[in-house]
């Protein structure tokens, strides 16, 4: 089926790690361009080729499909050293990106002192109980430098003689904050290191905005791959326990330079339960054996940091908020099979306030989350959904749970994943995204 002219955004609807990688990997062969538009190497997904997994952090997921042209937009912050490692891993597996990769000249570079500042700040914050639990990759400081107009963009690498002067102000601020004894590389070392690691990338740096606008103009299909998720969005997430980019739909436009008209459909990805890594509000959290079971069976450990993820029931208010924020057309529900074999499963339908009122509205202030208690509706569990590829074969109990879940977020189910393999899952017939996703399963 031709998808010419159909551009799709894939966005996470919880706190990340929803399984976007599987969906992007499944859909990529149907698109000409696959685009990352925000985040950096805080993101991580594992793709499996011939039984061997490759962890990718910054390279768009379409890497494994030779027909996909990969674009990294201006909203991304890049660690070039890590990027090189990803390219090397791909190349060792026979995936050559040399003629199908473009990095925006406007994308910012993560520098060693950004990483040092991120880690230094987390250690200090921990002492006063205010740790965010960042991935420690320098993401926040890189975006701070961008906003403070002290950032270094990929295009700046074309003027190596200006780099020391450009890096100096941000470097000095970090040096002052961390103190003279901090184990930071010298400015000269930062510049020399940057020149060394960036040399192989020079041929990939260019006008990504123009490339995407031309591609859109020619009617070529574009898949936009979100990183992190709406509840980690710096504006619409659980601030301050968020990442430093706009992970929801708005970030796509600033992070590519394309207008809203360039996106035809939005596919939202959520897990059948909820997880979060790092600190911050999480009313759904199960601190008991049930939470531990979800973690073990779902292998809920961070791809980037290996940290155990906090686990809990599906939280309808946060997911509905994410659906509204992004104008989601259809939902992909992932990892339903992880809940197989449980006696009962829960769905958070709202929160009780301190006064006992039931609400589905999310507080804007972190402090207000503390008073909220989840209102959980319990459902009878089911035997197995593993590998189901036909809705008719879903156990009645799983169907009842899914129906209630859809009802609570008011968005139709478009794709259900029932296992890690490509073939495990199905596209829901008759849904708005079927023309785009039809034939995806099996
Ligand atoms: P940062 O993005 O490293 O600054 O981390 C800020 C918050 O976002 C922390 O709670 C991280 O655990 C979380 N975070 C960042 N990237 C991801 C991701 O890809 N998946 C899940 N959580 C993430």
Short mmCIF file of C-alpha atoms and ligand atoms in Angstrom, two decimals:
data_model
loop_
_atom_site.label_atom_id
_atom_site.label_comp_id
_atom_site.label_asym_id
_atom_site.label_seq_id
_atom_site.Cartn_x
_atom_site.Cartn_y
_atom_site.Cartn_z
CA UNK A 1 0.00 0.00 0.00
CA UNK A 2 1.33 3.46 -0.83
CA UNK A 3 1.50 5.88 2.04
CA UNK A 4 2.56 8.84 -0.07
CA UNK A 5 1.37 12.00 1.58
CA UNK A 6 0.46 10.38 4.90
CA UNK A 7 2.63 11.67 7.70
CA UNK A 8 2.31 10.08 11.10
CA UNK A 9 3.51 11.16 14.54
CA UNK A 10 4.14 8.48 17.14
CA UNK A 11 4.06 9.80 20.69
CA UNK A 12 4.32 8.31 24.17
CA UNK A 13 1.33 8.90 26.44
CA UNK A 14 2.75 8.03 29.85
CA UNK A 15 6.23 8.53 31.36
CA UNK A 16 8.18 6.92 28.52
CA UNK A 17 9.17 3.34 27.77
CA UNK A 18 5.74 2.56 26.35
CA UNK A 19 7.15 0.42 23.55
CA UNK A 20 7.30 3.10 20.86
CA UNK A 21 10.36 1.35 19.39
CA UNK A 22 8.34 -1.73 18.39
CA UNK A 23 5.66 0.35 16.69
CA UNK A 24 8.14 2.61 14.90
CA UNK A 25 10.13 -0.41 13.79
CA UNK A 26 6.98 -2.08 12.46
CA UNK A 27 5.83 1.02 10.62
CA UNK A 28 9.16 2.33 9.34
CA UNK A 29 9.27 0.20 6.18
CA UNK A 30 6.14 2.01 5.03
CA UNK A 31 7.72 5.45 5.30
CA UNK A 32 10.39 7.20 3.31
CA UNK A 33 11.66 9.38 6.16
CA UNK A 34 11.90 8.66 9.89
CA UNK A 35 12.53 11.69 12.06
CA UNK A 36 13.61 12.30 15.66
CA UNK A 37 12.68 15.79 16.80
CA UNK A 38 13.50 16.11 20.53
CA UNK A 39 15.40 14.52 23.40
CA UNK A 40 18.85 13.03 23.20
CA UNK A 41 20.59 9.94 24.48
CA UNK A 42 18.31 9.91 27.53
CA UNK A 43 15.99 7.97 25.22
CA UNK A 44 16.66 4.34 24.55
CA UNK A 45 15.05 1.54 22.72
CA UNK A 46 16.14 -1.92 21.83
CA UNK A 47 15.56 -3.32 18.39
CA UNK A 48 16.04 -7.00 17.68
CA UNK A 49 17.65 -8.23 14.46
CA UNK A 50 18.01 -11.96 13.89
CA UNK A 51 17.70 -12.55 17.61
CA UNK A 52 20.44 -10.03 18.49
CA UNK A 53 19.41 -6.80 20.19
CA UNK A 54 20.84 -3.42 19.32
CA UNK A 55 20.30 -0.57 21.77
CA UNK A 56 19.71 2.75 20.05
CA UNK A 57 19.52 6.10 21.78
CA UNK A 58 19.74 8.80 19.16
CA UNK A 59 19.65 7.07 15.79
CA UNK A 60 16.02 7.02 14.55
CA UNK A 61 14.40 3.58 14.69
CA UNK A 62 14.11 3.31 10.91
CA UNK A 63 17.84 2.49 10.89
CA UNK A 64 17.12 -1.17 10.33
CA UNK A 65 15.15 -0.57 7.16
CA UNK A 66 17.41 0.30 4.23
CA UNK A 67 14.63 2.21 2.44
CA UNK A 68 14.29 4.74 5.28
CA UNK A 69 16.04 8.06 5.22
CA UNK A 70 16.85 9.13 8.79
CA UNK A 71 16.60 12.70 9.96
CA UNK A 72 17.62 14.18 13.31
CA UNK A 73 15.84 17.50 13.75
CA UNK A 74 16.86 20.75 15.38
CA UNK A 75 15.04 19.96 18.63
CA UNK A 76 17.38 17.09 19.45
CA UNK A 77 20.49 17.43 21.64
CA UNK A 78 23.24 15.10 20.49
CA UNK A 79 26.06 13.29 22.20
CA UNK A 80 28.30 12.64 19.19
CA UNK A 81 30.46 10.10 20.97
CA UNK A 82 27.42 7.98 21.80
CA UNK A 83 26.07 8.52 18.29
CA UNK A 84 29.30 7.14 16.87
CA UNK A 85 29.00 4.05 19.07
CA UNK A 86 25.48 3.50 17.78
CA UNK A 87 26.65 3.83 14.18
CA UNK A 88 29.47 1.37 14.87
CA UNK A 89 27.05 -1.15 16.40
CA UNK A 90 24.76 -0.83 13.41
CA UNK A 91 27.62 -1.11 10.96
CA UNK A 92 28.90 -4.27 12.69
CA UNK A 93 25.46 -5.76 12.03
CA UNK A 94 25.59 -4.74 8.38
CA UNK A 95 23.49 -1.58 8.57
CA UNK A 96 25.18 1.21 6.70
CA UNK A 97 23.63 4.66 7.14
CA UNK A 98 26.19 6.60 5.13
CA UNK A 99 23.82 7.69 2.37
CA UNK A 100 20.63 7.96 4.38
CA UNK A 101 21.32 10.10 7.43
CA UNK A 102 20.91 13.84 7.90
CA UNK A 103 21.60 15.74 11.13
CA UNK A 104 20.15 19.21 11.50
CA UNK A 105 22.77 21.93 11.53
CA UNK A 106 20.57 23.56 14.18
CA UNK A 107 20.66 20.60 16.59
CA UNK A 108 22.64 21.26 19.77
CA UNK A 109 25.63 19.31 21.01
CA UNK A 110 25.94 17.82 24.50
CA UNK A 111 29.40 18.69 25.85
CA UNK A 112 31.35 17.05 28.71
CA UNK A 113 30.67 19.91 31.13
CA UNK A 114 26.90 19.55 30.52
CA UNK A 115 27.14 15.95 31.69
CA UNK A 116 29.25 16.97 34.69
CA UNK A 117 26.72 19.65 35.67
CA UNK A 118 23.78 17.26 35.36
CA UNK A 119 25.45 14.72 37.65
CA UNK A 120 26.76 17.31 40.12
CA UNK A 121 23.31 18.84 40.45
CA UNK A 122 21.63 15.50 41.06
CA UNK A 123 24.08 14.62 43.85
CA UNK A 124 23.44 17.97 45.55
CA UNK A 125 19.68 17.75 45.07
CA UNK A 126 19.68 14.26 46.57
CA UNK A 127 21.10 15.65 49.81
CA UNK A 128 18.02 17.86 50.23
CA UNK A 129 15.56 15.28 48.89
CA UNK A 130 14.97 17.14 45.63
CA UNK A 131 16.51 14.74 43.17
CA UNK A 132 14.78 14.44 39.80
CA UNK A 133 16.47 11.17 38.97
CA UNK A 134 17.75 12.29 35.58
CA UNK A 135 19.53 9.88 33.29
CA UNK A 136 22.72 11.85 34.02
CA UNK A 137 23.44 12.32 30.33
CA UNK A 138 23.67 16.12 30.36
CA UNK A 139 20.30 16.57 28.68
CA UNK A 140 18.99 19.33 30.97
CA UNK A 141 22.17 21.43 30.87
CA UNK A 142 22.38 21.09 27.06
CA UNK A 143 18.86 22.49 26.73
CA UNK A 144 19.64 25.15 29.34
CA UNK A 145 22.63 26.29 27.31
CA UNK A 146 20.41 26.40 24.23
CA UNK A 147 17.88 28.63 26.00
CA UNK A 148 20.66 30.75 27.51
CA UNK A 149 22.07 31.20 24.00
CA UNK A 150 25.35 29.61 24.96
CA UNK A 151 24.76 26.34 23.13
CA UNK A 152 26.87 24.89 20.35
CA UNK A 153 25.03 23.67 17.27
CA UNK A 154 26.21 21.12 14.76
CA UNK A 155 26.52 23.87 12.13
CA UNK A 156 29.06 25.63 14.34
CA UNK A 157 31.45 22.76 13.69
CA UNK A 158 32.01 24.23 10.25
CA UNK A 159 33.84 27.08 11.96
CA UNK A 160 36.34 25.29 14.19
CA UNK A 161 38.31 28.48 14.81
CA UNK A 162 35.33 29.96 16.68
CA UNK A 163 34.60 26.98 18.90
CA UNK A 164 36.76 27.84 21.90
CA UNK A 165 35.31 31.33 22.05
CA UNK A 166 31.74 30.03 21.66
CA UNK A 167 32.10 27.28 24.26
CA UNK A 168 33.90 29.45 26.82
CA UNK A 169 30.93 31.31 28.41
CA UNK A 170 28.96 28.15 29.19
CA UNK A 171 32.07 26.30 30.22
CA UNK A 172 33.05 29.08 32.63
CA UNK A 173 29.62 29.11 34.25
CA UNK A 174 29.83 25.39 34.87
CA UNK A 175 33.38 25.71 36.18
CA UNK A 176 32.30 28.40 38.63
CA UNK A 177 29.37 26.32 39.86
CA UNK A 178 31.33 23.10 40.23
CA UNK A 179 34.42 24.73 41.73
CA UNK A 180 38.02 24.79 40.63
CA UNK A 181 38.69 21.27 41.91
CA UNK A 182 35.94 19.61 39.90
CA UNK A 183 37.32 16.93 37.57
CA UNK A 184 36.36 18.77 34.38
CA UNK A 185 38.39 18.54 31.18
CA UNK A 186 40.04 21.86 30.29
CA UNK A 187 38.45 24.09 27.68
CA UNK A 188 41.19 23.10 25.23
CA UNK A 189 40.44 19.44 25.85
CA UNK A 190 36.71 20.01 25.32
CA UNK A 191 37.38 21.70 21.98
CA UNK A 192 39.95 19.14 20.85
CA UNK A 193 37.64 16.28 21.87
CA UNK A 194 34.76 17.83 19.99
CA UNK A 195 36.80 18.32 16.82
CA UNK A 196 38.00 14.74 17.00
CA UNK A 197 34.61 13.08 17.52
CA UNK A 198 32.76 15.36 15.12
CA UNK A 199 35.05 14.82 12.12
CA UNK A 200 33.20 11.73 10.79
CA UNK A 201 29.86 13.52 11.18
CA UNK A 202 30.60 16.54 9.03
CA UNK A 203 29.16 14.98 5.89
CA UNK A 204 25.86 14.23 7.64
CA UNK A 205 25.25 17.79 8.88
CA UNK A 206 22.88 19.88 6.81
CA UNK A 207 19.58 21.64 6.38
CA UNK A 208 17.14 19.14 7.89
CA UNK A 209 14.30 21.64 7.89
CA UNK A 210 14.68 22.26 4.15
CA UNK A 211 15.03 18.54 3.49
CA UNK A 212 11.78 17.78 5.33
CA UNK A 213 9.91 20.65 3.75
CA UNK A 214 10.96 19.46 0.29
CA UNK A 215 10.06 15.87 1.12
CA UNK A 216 6.66 16.98 2.37
CA UNK A 217 6.19 19.10 -0.76
CA UNK A 218 6.93 16.07 -2.94
CA UNK A 219 4.36 14.05 -1.02
CA UNK A 220 6.90 11.64 0.46
CA UNK A 221 5.75 9.94 3.63
CA UNK A 222 7.28 10.96 6.95
CA UNK A 223 7.18 9.16 10.29
CA UNK A 224 7.91 11.30 13.33
CA UNK A 225 9.30 9.37 16.26
CA UNK A 226 8.72 10.94 19.67
CA UNK A 227 11.15 10.27 22.50
CA UNK A 228 10.12 10.18 26.19
CA UNK A 229 6.43 11.01 26.63
CA UNK A 230 3.79 13.58 27.49
CA UNK A 231 4.06 13.26 31.27
CA UNK A 232 7.77 14.05 30.91
CA UNK A 233 7.07 17.11 28.72
CA UNK A 234 8.65 20.22 30.20
CA UNK A 235 5.38 22.17 29.92
CA UNK A 236 2.62 19.56 30.07
CA UNK A 237 4.22 16.89 32.22
CA UNK A 238 4.64 16.49 35.97
CA UNK A 239 6.97 19.49 36.32
CA UNK A 240 9.63 19.66 37.74
CA UNK A 241 9.93 15.88 37.47
CA UNK A 242 10.20 15.97 33.70
CA UNK A 243 12.81 16.04 31.00
CA UNK A 244 13.93 19.31 29.42
CA UNK A 245 12.24 19.07 26.02
CA UNK A 246 8.68 19.18 24.71
CA UNK A 247 7.92 15.52 24.16
CA UNK A 248 4.34 16.16 23.13
CA UNK A 249 3.12 17.19 19.70
CA UNK A 250 4.19 20.84 19.96
CA UNK A 251 7.83 19.75 20.14
CA UNK A 252 7.50 18.13 16.74
CA UNK A 253 6.97 21.47 15.04
CA UNK A 254 9.72 23.38 16.79
CA UNK A 255 11.99 20.36 16.55
CA UNK A 256 11.66 20.01 12.77
CA UNK A 257 10.59 23.40 11.43
CA UNK A 258 7.54 21.85 9.75
CA UNK A 259 4.09 23.39 10.21
CA UNK A 260 1.16 21.51 11.86
CA UNK A 261 -0.37 20.81 8.44
CA UNK A 262 2.53 18.47 7.75
CA UNK A 263 1.22 15.92 10.26
CA UNK A 264 -1.79 13.91 9.12
CA UNK A 265 -2.35 11.54 12.01
CA UNK A 266 -1.19 11.05 15.58
CA UNK A 267 -0.74 7.60 17.03
CA UNK A 268 -0.45 7.52 20.83
CA UNK A 269 1.42 4.70 22.52
CA UNK A 270 0.63 3.49 26.03
CA UNK A 271 1.41 0.38 27.99
CA UNK A 272 -1.48 -1.69 29.39
CA UNK A 273 -0.12 -0.66 32.80
CA UNK A 274 2.04 2.31 33.82
CA UNK A 275 5.74 2.74 34.58
CA UNK A 276 8.01 5.62 35.40
CA UNK A 277 11.75 5.96 36.00
CA UNK A 278 13.12 8.62 38.29
CA UNK A 279 11.40 10.65 40.97
CA UNK A 280 8.08 12.49 40.90
CA UNK A 281 4.33 12.01 41.23
CA UNK A 282 3.08 8.56 40.35
CA UNK A 283 -0.31 7.85 41.99
CA UNK A 284 -0.56 4.49 40.23
CA UNK A 285 2.59 3.14 41.83
CA UNK A 286 2.33 -0.32 43.38
CA UNK A 287 4.96 -0.75 46.05
CA UNK A 288 3.98 -4.35 46.70
CA UNK A 289 4.38 -7.79 45.18
CA UNK A 290 2.04 -6.87 42.32
CA UNK A 291 4.30 -3.97 41.31
CA UNK A 292 7.30 -6.29 41.55
CA UNK A 293 5.56 -8.85 39.38
CA UNK A 294 4.85 -6.28 36.65
CA UNK A 295 8.52 -5.19 36.82
CA UNK A 296 9.89 -8.73 36.51
CA UNK A 297 7.47 -10.07 33.92
CA UNK A 298 7.56 -6.84 31.90
CA UNK A 299 11.36 -6.58 32.29
CA UNK A 300 10.89 -3.03 33.44
CA UNK A 301 14.49 -1.88 33.76
CA UNK A 302 15.77 1.22 31.95
CA UNK A 303 17.38 0.74 28.51
CA UNK A 304 19.60 3.74 29.10
CA UNK A 305 20.50 3.44 32.79
CA UNK A 306 19.35 -0.05 33.78
CA UNK A 307 17.38 1.44 36.70
CA UNK A 308 14.32 -0.52 37.90
CA UNK A 309 11.17 1.22 36.71
CA UNK A 310 8.39 2.03 39.14
CA UNK A 311 5.26 0.08 38.15
CA UNK A 312 1.52 0.47 38.66
CA UNK A 313 -1.92 0.05 37.09
CA UNK A 314 -3.00 1.86 33.95
CA UNK A 315 -3.71 5.46 34.93
CA UNK A 316 -6.62 6.75 32.85
CA UNK A 317 -6.45 10.44 33.91
CA UNK A 318 -2.80 10.87 32.90
CA UNK A 319 -3.29 9.00 29.63
CA UNK A 320 -6.46 10.92 28.79
CA UNK A 321 -4.54 14.15 29.47
CA UNK A 322 -1.84 12.99 27.06
CA UNK A 323 -4.44 12.08 24.42
CA UNK A 324 -5.99 15.53 24.64
CA UNK A 325 -2.63 17.33 24.63
CA UNK A 326 -1.58 15.55 21.44
CA UNK A 327 -4.91 15.21 19.64
CA UNK A 328 -4.39 11.46 19.45
CA UNK A 329 -6.33 9.76 16.63
CA UNK A 330 -5.75 6.20 17.73
CA UNK A 331 -4.14 4.27 20.55
CA UNK A 332 -1.60 1.49 20.48
CA UNK A 333 -1.74 -0.50 23.70
CA UNK A 334 1.46 -2.39 24.39
CA UNK A 335 2.46 -5.30 26.60
CA UNK A 336 -1.01 -6.53 27.50
CA UNK A 337 0.49 -10.01 27.77
CA UNK A 338 2.59 -8.87 30.78
CA UNK A 339 -0.67 -8.90 32.77
CA UNK A 340 -1.52 -12.45 31.70
CA UNK A 341 -2.19 -14.84 34.56
CA UNK A 342 -2.99 -12.23 37.21
CA UNK A 343 -6.07 -12.94 39.33
CA UNK A 344 -7.25 -9.40 38.92
CA UNK A 345 -6.05 -6.22 37.26
CA UNK A 346 -6.68 -2.60 38.18
CA UNK A 347 -7.52 0.54 36.24
CA UNK A 348 -7.17 3.97 37.81
CA UNK A 349 -10.28 5.87 36.85
CA UNK A 350 -9.69 9.02 38.90
CA UNK A 351 -8.14 10.40 42.07
CA UNK A 352 -9.64 11.20 45.46
CA UNK A 353 -8.58 14.58 46.79
CA UNK A 354 -7.79 15.21 50.45
CA UNK A 355 -11.46 16.25 50.92
CA UNK A 356 -12.68 13.02 49.34
CA UNK A 357 -13.86 14.48 46.02
CA UNK A 358 -13.30 12.35 42.92
CA UNK A 359 -11.41 14.10 40.12
CA UNK A 360 -9.81 13.20 36.82
CA UNK A 361 -8.01 16.54 36.51
CA UNK A 362 -4.23 16.56 36.81
CA UNK A 363 -2.70 19.12 39.16
CA UNK A 364 -0.19 21.54 37.68
CA UNK A 365 1.86 21.78 40.87
CA UNK A 366 3.96 18.90 42.15
CA UNK A 367 2.84 19.62 45.73
CA UNK A 368 -0.82 19.11 44.82
CA UNK A 369 -0.19 15.55 43.67
CA UNK A 370 0.64 14.51 47.21
CA UNK A 371 -2.97 14.69 48.41
CA UNK A 372 -4.33 12.54 45.58
CA UNK A 373 -5.19 8.90 46.14
CA UNK A 374 -5.92 6.70 43.13
CA UNK A 375 -9.46 5.44 42.64
CA UNK A 376 -8.94 1.93 41.31
CA UNK A 377 -11.51 -0.18 39.49
CA UNK A 378 -10.65 -3.88 39.62
CA UNK A 379 -11.28 -6.35 36.82
CA UNK A 380 -11.13 -10.10 36.70
CA UNK A 381 -7.82 -11.28 35.25
CA UNK A 382 -7.38 -13.60 32.27
CA UNK A 383 -5.35 -16.60 31.36
CA UNK A 384 -3.29 -15.58 28.34
CA UNK A 385 -3.23 -13.05 25.52
CA UNK A 386 0.33 -13.87 24.45
CA UNK A 387 0.70 -13.82 20.69
CA UNK A 388 -2.98 -13.12 19.96
CA UNK A 389 -3.31 -11.73 16.43
CA UNK A 390 -7.08 -11.80 16.08
CA UNK A 391 -9.45 -9.77 18.28
CA UNK A 392 -11.85 -12.72 18.27
CA UNK A 393 -9.27 -14.72 20.22
CA UNK A 394 -8.92 -12.27 23.09
CA UNK A 395 -10.19 -13.69 26.40
CA UNK A 396 -13.49 -12.07 27.44
CA UNK A 397 -11.91 -10.67 30.61
CA UNK A 398 -9.08 -9.01 28.68
CA UNK A 399 -11.60 -7.53 26.29
CA UNK A 400 -13.66 -6.15 29.19
CA UNK A 401 -10.52 -4.55 30.65
CA UNK A 402 -9.52 -3.04 27.30
CA UNK A 403 -13.04 -1.73 26.66
CA UNK A 404 -13.03 0.04 30.02
CA UNK A 405 -9.55 1.40 29.32
CA UNK A 406 -10.62 2.85 25.94
CA UNK A 407 -13.74 4.25 27.47
CA UNK A 408 -11.73 6.01 30.14
CA UNK A 409 -9.46 7.80 27.66
CA UNK A 410 -12.06 8.30 24.94
CA UNK A 411 -9.75 7.29 22.09
CA UNK A 412 -10.21 4.16 19.98
CA UNK A 413 -7.82 1.26 20.15
CA UNK A 414 -5.95 0.93 16.89
CA UNK A 415 -3.22 -1.54 17.64
CA UNK A 416 -2.78 -4.10 20.39
CA UNK A 417 0.60 -5.63 21.17
CA UNK A 418 0.53 -9.06 22.77
CA UNK A 419 4.24 -9.85 22.90
CA UNK A 420 7.67 -8.50 22.00
CA UNK A 421 7.88 -10.08 18.55
CA UNK A 422 6.73 -8.24 15.48
CA UNK A 423 4.06 -10.81 14.75
CA UNK A 424 2.56 -10.65 18.25
CA UNK A 425 -0.30 -8.18 18.04
CA UNK A 426 -2.93 -6.90 15.66
CA UNK A 427 -4.43 -3.81 14.06
CA UNK A 428 -8.02 -3.26 15.14
CA UNK A 429 -10.23 -3.52 12.07
CA UNK A 430 -12.32 -0.52 11.12
CA UNK A 431 -10.37 2.07 13.14
CA UNK A 432 -9.24 5.42 11.80
CA UNK A 433 -5.65 4.30 11.35
CA UNK A 434 -6.43 1.02 9.65
CA UNK A 435 -5.62 2.30 6.15
CA UNK A 436 -2.21 3.24 7.47
CA UNK A 437 -1.57 0.27 9.67
CA UNK A 438 -3.56 -2.48 7.94
CA UNK A 439 -1.67 -5.69 7.34
CA UNK A 440 0.83 -4.78 10.03
CA UNK A 441 0.30 -7.88 12.15
CA UNK A 442 1.16 -11.47 11.33
P1 LIG B 1 16.70 13.67 31.87
O1 LIG B 1 15.91 13.62 30.61
O2 LIG B 1 17.92 12.81 31.83
O3 LIG B 1 16.98 15.08 32.31
O4 LIG B 1 15.79 13.05 33.04
C1 LIG B 1 14.62 13.69 33.50
C2 LIG B 1 13.53 12.67 33.83
O5 LIG B 1 13.08 12.07 32.63
C3 LIG B 1 13.99 11.52 34.71
O6 LIG B 1 12.90 11.12 35.54
C4 LIG B 1 14.29 10.41 33.74
O7 LIG B 1 14.20 9.12 34.32
C5 LIG B 1 13.20 10.64 32.72
N1 LIG B 1 13.51 10.15 31.38
C6 LIG B 1 14.31 10.73 30.45
N2 LIG B 1 14.35 10.00 29.34
C7 LIG B 1 13.54 8.95 29.54
C8 LIG B 1 13.14 7.84 28.71
O8 LIG B 1 13.51 7.70 27.55
N3 LIG B 1 12.27 6.97 29.29
C9 LIG B 1 11.79 7.12 30.56
N4 LIG B 1 12.13 8.14 31.35
C10 LIG B 1 13.00 9.04 30.85
#
